[in-house]
Short mmCIF file of C-alpha atoms in Angstrom, two decimals:
data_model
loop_
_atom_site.label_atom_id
_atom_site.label_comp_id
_atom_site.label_asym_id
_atom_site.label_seq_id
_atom_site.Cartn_x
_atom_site.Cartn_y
_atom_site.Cartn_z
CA UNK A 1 -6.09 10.31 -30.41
CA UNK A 2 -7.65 7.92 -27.64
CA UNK A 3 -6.05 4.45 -27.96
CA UNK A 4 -8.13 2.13 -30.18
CA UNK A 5 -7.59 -1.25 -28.19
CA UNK A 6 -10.87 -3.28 -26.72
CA UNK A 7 -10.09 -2.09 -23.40
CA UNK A 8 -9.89 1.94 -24.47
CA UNK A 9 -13.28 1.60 -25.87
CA UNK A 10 -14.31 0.04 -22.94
CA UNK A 11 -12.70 3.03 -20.89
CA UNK A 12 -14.20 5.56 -23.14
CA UNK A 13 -18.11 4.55 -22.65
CA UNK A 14 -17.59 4.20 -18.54
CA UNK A 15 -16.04 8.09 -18.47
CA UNK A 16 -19.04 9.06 -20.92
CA UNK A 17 -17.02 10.39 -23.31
CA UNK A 18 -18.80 8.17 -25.71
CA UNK A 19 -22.08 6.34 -25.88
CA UNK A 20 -22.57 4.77 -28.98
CA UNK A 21 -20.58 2.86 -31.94
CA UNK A 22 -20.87 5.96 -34.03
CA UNK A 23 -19.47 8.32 -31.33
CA UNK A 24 -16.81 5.64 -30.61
CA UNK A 25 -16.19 5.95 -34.67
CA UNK A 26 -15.77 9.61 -34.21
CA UNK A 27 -13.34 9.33 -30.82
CA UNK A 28 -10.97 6.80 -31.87
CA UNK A 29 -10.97 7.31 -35.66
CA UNK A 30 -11.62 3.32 -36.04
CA UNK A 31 -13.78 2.34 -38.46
CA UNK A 32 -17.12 0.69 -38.59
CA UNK A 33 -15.81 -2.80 -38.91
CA UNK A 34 -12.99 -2.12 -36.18
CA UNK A 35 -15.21 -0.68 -33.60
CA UNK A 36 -18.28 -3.32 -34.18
CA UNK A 37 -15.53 -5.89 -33.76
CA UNK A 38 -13.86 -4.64 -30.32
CA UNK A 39 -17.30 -4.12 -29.15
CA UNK A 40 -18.57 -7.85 -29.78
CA UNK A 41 -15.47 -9.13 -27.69
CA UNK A 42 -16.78 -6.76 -25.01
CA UNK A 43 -20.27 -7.34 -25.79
CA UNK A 44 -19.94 -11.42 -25.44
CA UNK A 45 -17.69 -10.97 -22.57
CA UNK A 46 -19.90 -9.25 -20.30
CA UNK A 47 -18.02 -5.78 -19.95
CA UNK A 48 -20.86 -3.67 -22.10
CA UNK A 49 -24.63 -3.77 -22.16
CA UNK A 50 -26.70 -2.27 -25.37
CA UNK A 51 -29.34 -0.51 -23.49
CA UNK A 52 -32.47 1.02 -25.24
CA UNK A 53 -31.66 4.05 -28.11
CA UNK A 54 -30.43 7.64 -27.92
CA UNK A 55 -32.21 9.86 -29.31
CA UNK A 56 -31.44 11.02 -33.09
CA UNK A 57 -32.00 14.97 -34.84
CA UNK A 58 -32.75 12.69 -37.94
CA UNK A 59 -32.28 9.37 -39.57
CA UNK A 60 -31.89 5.96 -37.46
CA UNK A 61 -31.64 6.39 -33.79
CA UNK A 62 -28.42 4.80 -32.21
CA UNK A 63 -28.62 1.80 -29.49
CA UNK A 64 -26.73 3.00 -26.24
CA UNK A 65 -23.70 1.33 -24.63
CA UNK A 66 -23.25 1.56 -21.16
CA UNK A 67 -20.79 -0.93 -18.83
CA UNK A 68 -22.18 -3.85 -17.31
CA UNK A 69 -22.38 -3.19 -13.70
CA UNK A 70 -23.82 -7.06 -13.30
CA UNK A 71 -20.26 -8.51 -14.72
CA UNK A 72 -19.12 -9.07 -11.35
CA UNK A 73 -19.14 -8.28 -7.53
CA UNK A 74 -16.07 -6.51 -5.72
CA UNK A 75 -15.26 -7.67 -2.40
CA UNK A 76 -13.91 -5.28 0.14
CA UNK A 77 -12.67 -4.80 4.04
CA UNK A 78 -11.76 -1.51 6.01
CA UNK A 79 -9.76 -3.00 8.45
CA UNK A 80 -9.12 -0.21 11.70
CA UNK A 81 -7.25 -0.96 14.91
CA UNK A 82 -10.42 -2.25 16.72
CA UNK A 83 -12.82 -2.87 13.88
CA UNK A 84 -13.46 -3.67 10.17
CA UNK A 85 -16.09 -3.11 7.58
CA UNK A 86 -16.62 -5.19 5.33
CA UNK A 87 -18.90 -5.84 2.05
CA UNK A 88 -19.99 -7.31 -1.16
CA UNK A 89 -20.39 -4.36 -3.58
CA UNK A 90 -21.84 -4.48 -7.75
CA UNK A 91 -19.68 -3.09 -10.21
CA UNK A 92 -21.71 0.33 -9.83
CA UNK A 93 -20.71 0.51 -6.20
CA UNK A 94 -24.37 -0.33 -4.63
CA UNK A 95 -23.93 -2.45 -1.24
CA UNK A 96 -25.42 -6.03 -1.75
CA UNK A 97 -24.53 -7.22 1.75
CA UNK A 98 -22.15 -5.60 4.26
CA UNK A 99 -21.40 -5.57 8.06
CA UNK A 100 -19.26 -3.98 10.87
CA UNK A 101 -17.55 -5.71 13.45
CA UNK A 102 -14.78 -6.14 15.80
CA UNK A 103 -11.96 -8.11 15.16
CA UNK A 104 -8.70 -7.84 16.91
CA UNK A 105 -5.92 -6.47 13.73
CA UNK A 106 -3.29 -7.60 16.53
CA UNK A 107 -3.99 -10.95 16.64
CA UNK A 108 -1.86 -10.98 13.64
CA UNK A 109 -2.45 -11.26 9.80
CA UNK A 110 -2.93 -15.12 9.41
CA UNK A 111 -6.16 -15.43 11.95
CA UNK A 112 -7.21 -12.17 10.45
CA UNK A 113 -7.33 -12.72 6.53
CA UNK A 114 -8.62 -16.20 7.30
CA UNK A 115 -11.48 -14.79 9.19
CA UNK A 116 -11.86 -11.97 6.91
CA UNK A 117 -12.43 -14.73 3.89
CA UNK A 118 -14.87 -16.81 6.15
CA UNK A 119 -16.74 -13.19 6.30
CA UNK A 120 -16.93 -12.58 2.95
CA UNK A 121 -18.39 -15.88 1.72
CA UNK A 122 -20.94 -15.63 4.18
CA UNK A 123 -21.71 -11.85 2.64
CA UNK A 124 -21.91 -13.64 -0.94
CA UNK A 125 -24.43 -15.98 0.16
CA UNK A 126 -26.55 -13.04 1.64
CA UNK A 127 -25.80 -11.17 -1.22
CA UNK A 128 -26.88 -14.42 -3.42
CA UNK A 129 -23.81 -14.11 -5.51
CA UNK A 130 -21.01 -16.86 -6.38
CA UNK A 131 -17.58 -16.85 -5.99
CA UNK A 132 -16.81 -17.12 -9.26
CA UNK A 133 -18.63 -13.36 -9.79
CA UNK A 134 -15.69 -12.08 -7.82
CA UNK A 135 -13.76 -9.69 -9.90
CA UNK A 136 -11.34 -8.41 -7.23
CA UNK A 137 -10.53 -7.73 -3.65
CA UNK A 138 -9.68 -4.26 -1.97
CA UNK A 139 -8.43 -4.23 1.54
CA UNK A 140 -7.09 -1.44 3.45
CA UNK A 141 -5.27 -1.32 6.80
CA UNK A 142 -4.17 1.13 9.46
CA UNK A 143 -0.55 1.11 8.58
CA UNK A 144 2.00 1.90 5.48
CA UNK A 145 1.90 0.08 2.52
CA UNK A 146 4.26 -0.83 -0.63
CA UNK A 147 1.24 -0.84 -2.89
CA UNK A 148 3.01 -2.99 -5.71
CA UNK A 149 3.45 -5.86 -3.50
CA UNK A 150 0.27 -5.20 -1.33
CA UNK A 151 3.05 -5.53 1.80
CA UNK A 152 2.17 -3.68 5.01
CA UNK A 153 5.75 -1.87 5.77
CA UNK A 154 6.94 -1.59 9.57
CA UNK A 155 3.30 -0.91 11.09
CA UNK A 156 3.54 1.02 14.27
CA UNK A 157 -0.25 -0.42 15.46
CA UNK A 158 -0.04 -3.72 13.50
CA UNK A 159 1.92 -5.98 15.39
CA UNK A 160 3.30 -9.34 13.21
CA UNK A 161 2.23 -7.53 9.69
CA UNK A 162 4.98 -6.21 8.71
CA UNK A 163 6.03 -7.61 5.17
CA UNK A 164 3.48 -10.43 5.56
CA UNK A 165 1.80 -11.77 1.81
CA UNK A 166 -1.37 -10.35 2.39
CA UNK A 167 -2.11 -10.75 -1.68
CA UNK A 168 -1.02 -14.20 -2.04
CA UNK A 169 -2.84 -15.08 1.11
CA UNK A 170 -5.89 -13.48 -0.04
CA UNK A 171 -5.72 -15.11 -3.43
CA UNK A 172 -5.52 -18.46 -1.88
CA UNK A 173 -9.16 -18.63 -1.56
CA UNK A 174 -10.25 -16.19 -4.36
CA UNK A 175 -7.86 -16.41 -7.65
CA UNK A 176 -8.46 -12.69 -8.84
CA UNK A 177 -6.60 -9.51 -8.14
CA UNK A 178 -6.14 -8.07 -4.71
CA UNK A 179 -4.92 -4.77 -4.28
CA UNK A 180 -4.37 -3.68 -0.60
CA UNK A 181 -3.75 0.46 0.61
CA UNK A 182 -3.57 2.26 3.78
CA UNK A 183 -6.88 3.12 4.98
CA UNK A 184 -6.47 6.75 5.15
CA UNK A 185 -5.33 6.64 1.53
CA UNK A 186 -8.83 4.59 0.86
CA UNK A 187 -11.01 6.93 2.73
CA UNK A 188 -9.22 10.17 0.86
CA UNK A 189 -10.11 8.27 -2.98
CA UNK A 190 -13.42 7.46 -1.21
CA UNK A 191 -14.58 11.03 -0.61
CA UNK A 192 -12.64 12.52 -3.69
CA UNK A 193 -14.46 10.17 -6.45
CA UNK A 194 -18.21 9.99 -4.33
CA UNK A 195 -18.01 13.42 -3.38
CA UNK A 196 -15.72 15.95 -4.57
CA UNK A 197 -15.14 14.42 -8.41
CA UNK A 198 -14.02 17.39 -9.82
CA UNK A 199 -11.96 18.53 -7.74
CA UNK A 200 -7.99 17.58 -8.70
CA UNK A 201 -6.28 17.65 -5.23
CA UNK A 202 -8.10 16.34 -2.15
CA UNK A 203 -6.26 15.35 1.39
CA UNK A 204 -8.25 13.58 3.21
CA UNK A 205 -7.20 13.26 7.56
CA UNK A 206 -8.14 10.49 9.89
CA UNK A 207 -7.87 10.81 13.22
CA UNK A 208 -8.64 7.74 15.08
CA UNK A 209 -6.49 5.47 17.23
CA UNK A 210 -3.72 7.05 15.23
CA UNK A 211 -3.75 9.71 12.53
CA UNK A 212 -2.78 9.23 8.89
CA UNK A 213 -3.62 10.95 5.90
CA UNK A 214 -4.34 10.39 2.04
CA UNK A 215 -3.72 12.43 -0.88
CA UNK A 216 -5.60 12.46 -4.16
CA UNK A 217 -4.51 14.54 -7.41
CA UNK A 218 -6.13 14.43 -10.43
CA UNK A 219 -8.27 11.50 -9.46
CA UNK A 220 -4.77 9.41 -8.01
CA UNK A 221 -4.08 8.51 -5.17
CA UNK A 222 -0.36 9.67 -4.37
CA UNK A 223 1.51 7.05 -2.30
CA UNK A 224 4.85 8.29 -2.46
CA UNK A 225 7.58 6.24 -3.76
CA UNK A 226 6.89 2.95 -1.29
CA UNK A 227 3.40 3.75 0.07
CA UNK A 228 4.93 6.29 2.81
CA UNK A 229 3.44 9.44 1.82
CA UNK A 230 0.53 10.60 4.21
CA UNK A 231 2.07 9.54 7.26
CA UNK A 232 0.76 12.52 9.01
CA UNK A 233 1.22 10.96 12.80
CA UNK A 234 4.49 10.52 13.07
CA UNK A 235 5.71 13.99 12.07
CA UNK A 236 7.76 15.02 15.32
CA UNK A 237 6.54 18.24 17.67
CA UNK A 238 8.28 21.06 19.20
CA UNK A 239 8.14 20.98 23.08
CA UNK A 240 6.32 17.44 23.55
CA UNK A 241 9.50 15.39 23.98
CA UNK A 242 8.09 13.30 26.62
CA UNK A 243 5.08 11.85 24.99
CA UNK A 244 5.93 8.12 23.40
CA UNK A 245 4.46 6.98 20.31
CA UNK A 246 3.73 3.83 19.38
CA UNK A 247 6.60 3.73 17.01
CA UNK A 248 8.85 4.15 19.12
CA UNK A 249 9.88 7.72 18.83
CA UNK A 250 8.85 10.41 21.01
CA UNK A 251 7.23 13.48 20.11
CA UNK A 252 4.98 12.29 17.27
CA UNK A 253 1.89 14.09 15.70
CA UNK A 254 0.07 11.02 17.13
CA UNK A 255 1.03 10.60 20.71
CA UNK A 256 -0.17 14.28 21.31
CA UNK A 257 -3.55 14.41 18.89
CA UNK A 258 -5.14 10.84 18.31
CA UNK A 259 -7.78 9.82 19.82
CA UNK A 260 -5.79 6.98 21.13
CA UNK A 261 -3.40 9.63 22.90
CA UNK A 262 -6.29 11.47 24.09
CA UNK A 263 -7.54 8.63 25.94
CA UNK A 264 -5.00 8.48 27.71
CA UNK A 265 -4.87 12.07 28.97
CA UNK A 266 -8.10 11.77 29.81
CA UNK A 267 -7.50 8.80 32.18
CA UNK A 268 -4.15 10.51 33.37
CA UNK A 269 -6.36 13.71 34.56
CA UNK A 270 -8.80 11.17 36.62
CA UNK A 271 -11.72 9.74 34.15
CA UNK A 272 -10.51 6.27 32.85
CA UNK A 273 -11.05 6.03 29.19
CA UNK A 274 -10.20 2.83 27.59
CA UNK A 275 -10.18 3.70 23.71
CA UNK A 276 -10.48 6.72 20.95
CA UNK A 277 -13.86 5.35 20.92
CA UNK A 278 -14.50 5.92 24.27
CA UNK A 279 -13.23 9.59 24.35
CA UNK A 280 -15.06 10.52 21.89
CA UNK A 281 -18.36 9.59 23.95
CA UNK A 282 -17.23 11.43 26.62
CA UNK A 283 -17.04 14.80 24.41
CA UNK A 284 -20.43 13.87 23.05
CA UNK A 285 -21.12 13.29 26.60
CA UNK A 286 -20.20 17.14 27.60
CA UNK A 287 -17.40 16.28 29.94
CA UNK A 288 -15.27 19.57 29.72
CA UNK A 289 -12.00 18.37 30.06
CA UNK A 290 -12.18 16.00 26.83
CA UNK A 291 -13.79 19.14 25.08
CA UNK A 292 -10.62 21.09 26.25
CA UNK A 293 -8.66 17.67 25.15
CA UNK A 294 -10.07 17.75 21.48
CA UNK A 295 -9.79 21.19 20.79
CA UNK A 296 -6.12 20.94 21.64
CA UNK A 297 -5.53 18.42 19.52
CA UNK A 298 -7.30 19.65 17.04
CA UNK A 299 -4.68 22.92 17.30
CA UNK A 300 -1.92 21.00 16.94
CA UNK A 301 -3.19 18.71 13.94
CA UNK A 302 -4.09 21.93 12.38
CA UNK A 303 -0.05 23.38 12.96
CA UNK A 304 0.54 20.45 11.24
CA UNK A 305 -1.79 20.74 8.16
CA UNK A 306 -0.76 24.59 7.95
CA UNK A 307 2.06 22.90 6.17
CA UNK A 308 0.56 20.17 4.26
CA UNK A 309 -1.46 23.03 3.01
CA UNK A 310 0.89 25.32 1.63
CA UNK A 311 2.89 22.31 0.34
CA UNK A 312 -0.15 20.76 -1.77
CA UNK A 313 -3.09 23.52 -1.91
CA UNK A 314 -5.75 21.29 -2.23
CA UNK A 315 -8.77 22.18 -2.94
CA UNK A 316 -10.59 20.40 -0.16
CA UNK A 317 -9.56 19.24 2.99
CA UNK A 318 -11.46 16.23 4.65
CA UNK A 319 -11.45 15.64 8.53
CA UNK A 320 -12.49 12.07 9.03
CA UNK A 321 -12.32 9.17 11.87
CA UNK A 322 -13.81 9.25 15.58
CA UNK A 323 -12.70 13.10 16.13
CA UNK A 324 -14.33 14.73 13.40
CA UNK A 325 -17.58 15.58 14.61
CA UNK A 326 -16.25 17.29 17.82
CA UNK A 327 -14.52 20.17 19.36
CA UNK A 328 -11.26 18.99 17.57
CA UNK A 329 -12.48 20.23 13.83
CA UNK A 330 -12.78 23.69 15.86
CA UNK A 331 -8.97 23.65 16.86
CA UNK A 332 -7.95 22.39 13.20
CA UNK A 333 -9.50 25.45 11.72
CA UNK A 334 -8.00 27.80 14.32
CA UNK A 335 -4.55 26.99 13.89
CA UNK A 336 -4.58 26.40 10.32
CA UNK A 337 -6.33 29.65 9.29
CA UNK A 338 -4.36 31.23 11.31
CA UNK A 339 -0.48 29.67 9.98
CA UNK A 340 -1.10 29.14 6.60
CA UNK A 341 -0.93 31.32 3.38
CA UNK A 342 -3.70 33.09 2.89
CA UNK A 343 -3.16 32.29 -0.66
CA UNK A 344 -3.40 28.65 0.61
CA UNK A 345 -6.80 28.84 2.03
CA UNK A 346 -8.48 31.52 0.13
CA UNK A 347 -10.11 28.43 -2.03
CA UNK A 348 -9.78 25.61 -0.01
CA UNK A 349 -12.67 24.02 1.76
CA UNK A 350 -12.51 22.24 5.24
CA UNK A 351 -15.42 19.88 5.97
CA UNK A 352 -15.52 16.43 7.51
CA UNK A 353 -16.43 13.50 5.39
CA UNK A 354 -19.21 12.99 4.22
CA UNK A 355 -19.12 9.22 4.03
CA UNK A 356 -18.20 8.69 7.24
CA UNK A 357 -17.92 5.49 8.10
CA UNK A 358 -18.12 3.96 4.70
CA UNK A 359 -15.53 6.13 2.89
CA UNK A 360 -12.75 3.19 3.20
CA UNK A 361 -15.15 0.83 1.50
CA UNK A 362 -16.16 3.02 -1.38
CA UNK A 363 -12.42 3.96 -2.14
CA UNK A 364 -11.28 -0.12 -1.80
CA UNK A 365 -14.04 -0.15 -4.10
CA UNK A 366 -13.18 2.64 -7.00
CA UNK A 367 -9.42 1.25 -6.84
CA UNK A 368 -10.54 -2.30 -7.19
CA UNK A 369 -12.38 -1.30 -10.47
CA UNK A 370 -10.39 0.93 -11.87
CA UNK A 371 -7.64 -1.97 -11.75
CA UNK A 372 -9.10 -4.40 -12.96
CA UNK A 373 -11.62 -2.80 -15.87
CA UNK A 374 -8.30 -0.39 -16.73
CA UNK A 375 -7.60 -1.00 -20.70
CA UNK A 376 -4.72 -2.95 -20.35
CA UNK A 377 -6.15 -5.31 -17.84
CA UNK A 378 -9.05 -5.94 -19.82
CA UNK A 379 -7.08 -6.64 -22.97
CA UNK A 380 -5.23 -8.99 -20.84
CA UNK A 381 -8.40 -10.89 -19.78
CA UNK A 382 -10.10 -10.54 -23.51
CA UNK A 383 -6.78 -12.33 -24.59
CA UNK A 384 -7.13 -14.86 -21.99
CA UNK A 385 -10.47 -15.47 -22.89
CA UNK A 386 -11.24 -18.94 -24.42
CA UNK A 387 -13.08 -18.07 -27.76
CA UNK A 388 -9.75 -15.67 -27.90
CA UNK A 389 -7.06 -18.55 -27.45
CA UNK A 390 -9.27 -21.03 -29.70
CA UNK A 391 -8.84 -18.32 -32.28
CA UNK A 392 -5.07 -18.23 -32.12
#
């Protein structure tokens, strides 16, 4: 049987496994009294809506319950190595205000949060929302993170991050919860719950400045046991001793294949190319030695995944970031076709996201709501609730 607190009843009409106070009755076992009850606490505190009638085979027809998407407003940022995203999203996920720039994630995490807030009050006033409708805060960043304490962990492109109180900084200015991921991670929970939903095990890689990855099972996201798992890039190479990565180590997934890396082959072979950005423009552009460049890459990301794919044998594989509209996608299915278990692939699909540059923000999003409208949270705030500590 379900559990029968406020916040599983709650958790039962947002899957749709329940609709009404009579199917809720039926579900849980509860009994008129009990349900009506649990439902006015949710009712009065904004988490459910009664919403016009189902229809009935006979007798009285039965108001529908359906979560409040107006309760609140999520805040989120997709922080990258040379950009962010950021927006003010409804409970539902619909963008109210949102905007891309280009902020500087090296000039540490102080300037950076602090400019981050400044950026999202100005979104609530476009979005004509208070601050006091915040319900939460998801951020993600290019770099590993101990998601219990929301602390970025030794961050090879993050420079003066490392173990800084992101959360407590963030909750200086907005007194609700923040939870903060990688952004790979984000992107992966992004694609799984907007686009493959039924699918139980997604991986999800970005290849951008660096590459990372995310995995999703059975709606999840699986972080390992401190926020390492996915850490595609830094997976060492046969026969590529002398190229440095930005961790330190030499040999790494991501000094042969990002776009980062890439750049700077390209500029080593004679066209200057200042960015992953960049070298992706020029193999938009036509310039046949990036083309060559990508599809290289591409080959040895795909190696790579060969392995991640027997390992995990998801059912869809997502190529995201600045490389996966190009040649590169054509090397990752070469390679990894051609390595991996034909068992492995025989039901796995490889696309590229279909979010594409929004995928971070709708998975900061989905974890940001699943938090904080999960049944024990909500029980928590229903308890907190005045009326609830009057009645005490």
């Amino acid at each position: 049987m379900p559990g029968t607190s406020a916040g599983d009843l709650l958790a039962l009409v947002r899957s749709g496994q329940a609709h009404t106070r009579g199917e809720l009755q039926r579900v849980t076992g509860l009994s008129r009294s009990t349900v009506g009850q649990r439902l006015d606490r949710l009712i009065q505190g904004g988490y459910l809506r009664e919403r016009g009638v189902n229809e009935s085979s006979g007798g009285r027809p039965s108001i529908r319950l359906e979560f409040n998407d107006q309760h609140g407003v999520v805040l989120v940022a997709d922080l990258g190595a040379t950009y962010a995203h950021l927006a003010v999203l409804d409970l539902a996920g619909r963008s109210l205000a949102e905007e891309r720039v280009n902020p500087r994630i090296a000039d540490g995490p102080a300037a950076v949060l602090d400019w981050i807030g400044d950026r999202h009050e100005k979104l609530l006033t476009i979005a004509g929302r208070r601050p006091d409708e915040v319900r939460g805060i998801g951020l993600g960043v290019p770099g590993p993170v101990d998601f219990a304490t929301g602390r970025v962990r030794q961050p090879p492109i993050m420079p003066g991050w490392d173990d800084y109180p992101i959360v407590e900084h963030q909750r200086r200015r907005y007194p609700v919860p923040v939870l903060v991921d990688n952004d790979a991670n984000l992107m992966a929970l992004g694609e799984q719950s907007a686009v493959h939903p039924h699918c139980p095990a997604v991986v999800l890689v970005k290849v951008a400045t660096g590459i990372g990855a995310g995995v999703v099972v059975n709606g999840a996201v699986y972080r390992g046991i401190d926020g390492g798992a996915g850490d595609l890039g830094h997976i060492r190479l046969h026969g590529y001793d002398t190229f440095r990565c930005m961790c330190g180590s030499y040999g790494c997934l991501a000094a042969v294949a990002s776009g980062g890396a890439l750049a700077q082959q390209l500029s080593a072979a004679g066209t200057p190319t200042a960015s992953s950005r960049e070298f992706l423009a020029r193999v938009t552009a036509g310039d046949p030695d990036a083309r060559r460049l990508a599809r290289t890459a591409g080959q040895r990301v795909g190696e790579v995944l060969a392995t991640v794919v027997c390992l995990l044998n998801p059912g869809v594989l997502v190529i995201a970031g600045d490389l996966a509209e190009t040649h590169f996608v054509t090397g990752v299915r070469e390679l990894l076709y051609q390595r991996a278990l034909p068992r492995a692939t025989q039901r796995l699909t490889v696309t590229t996201s279909r979010l594409g540059e929004r995928a971070g923000i709708v998975g900061a999003h989905a974890m940001v709501v699943d938090s904080v409208y999960a049944p024990e949270a909500v029980n928590r705030q229903l308890s907190d609730a005045p009326d609830a500590r009057n009645s005490r």
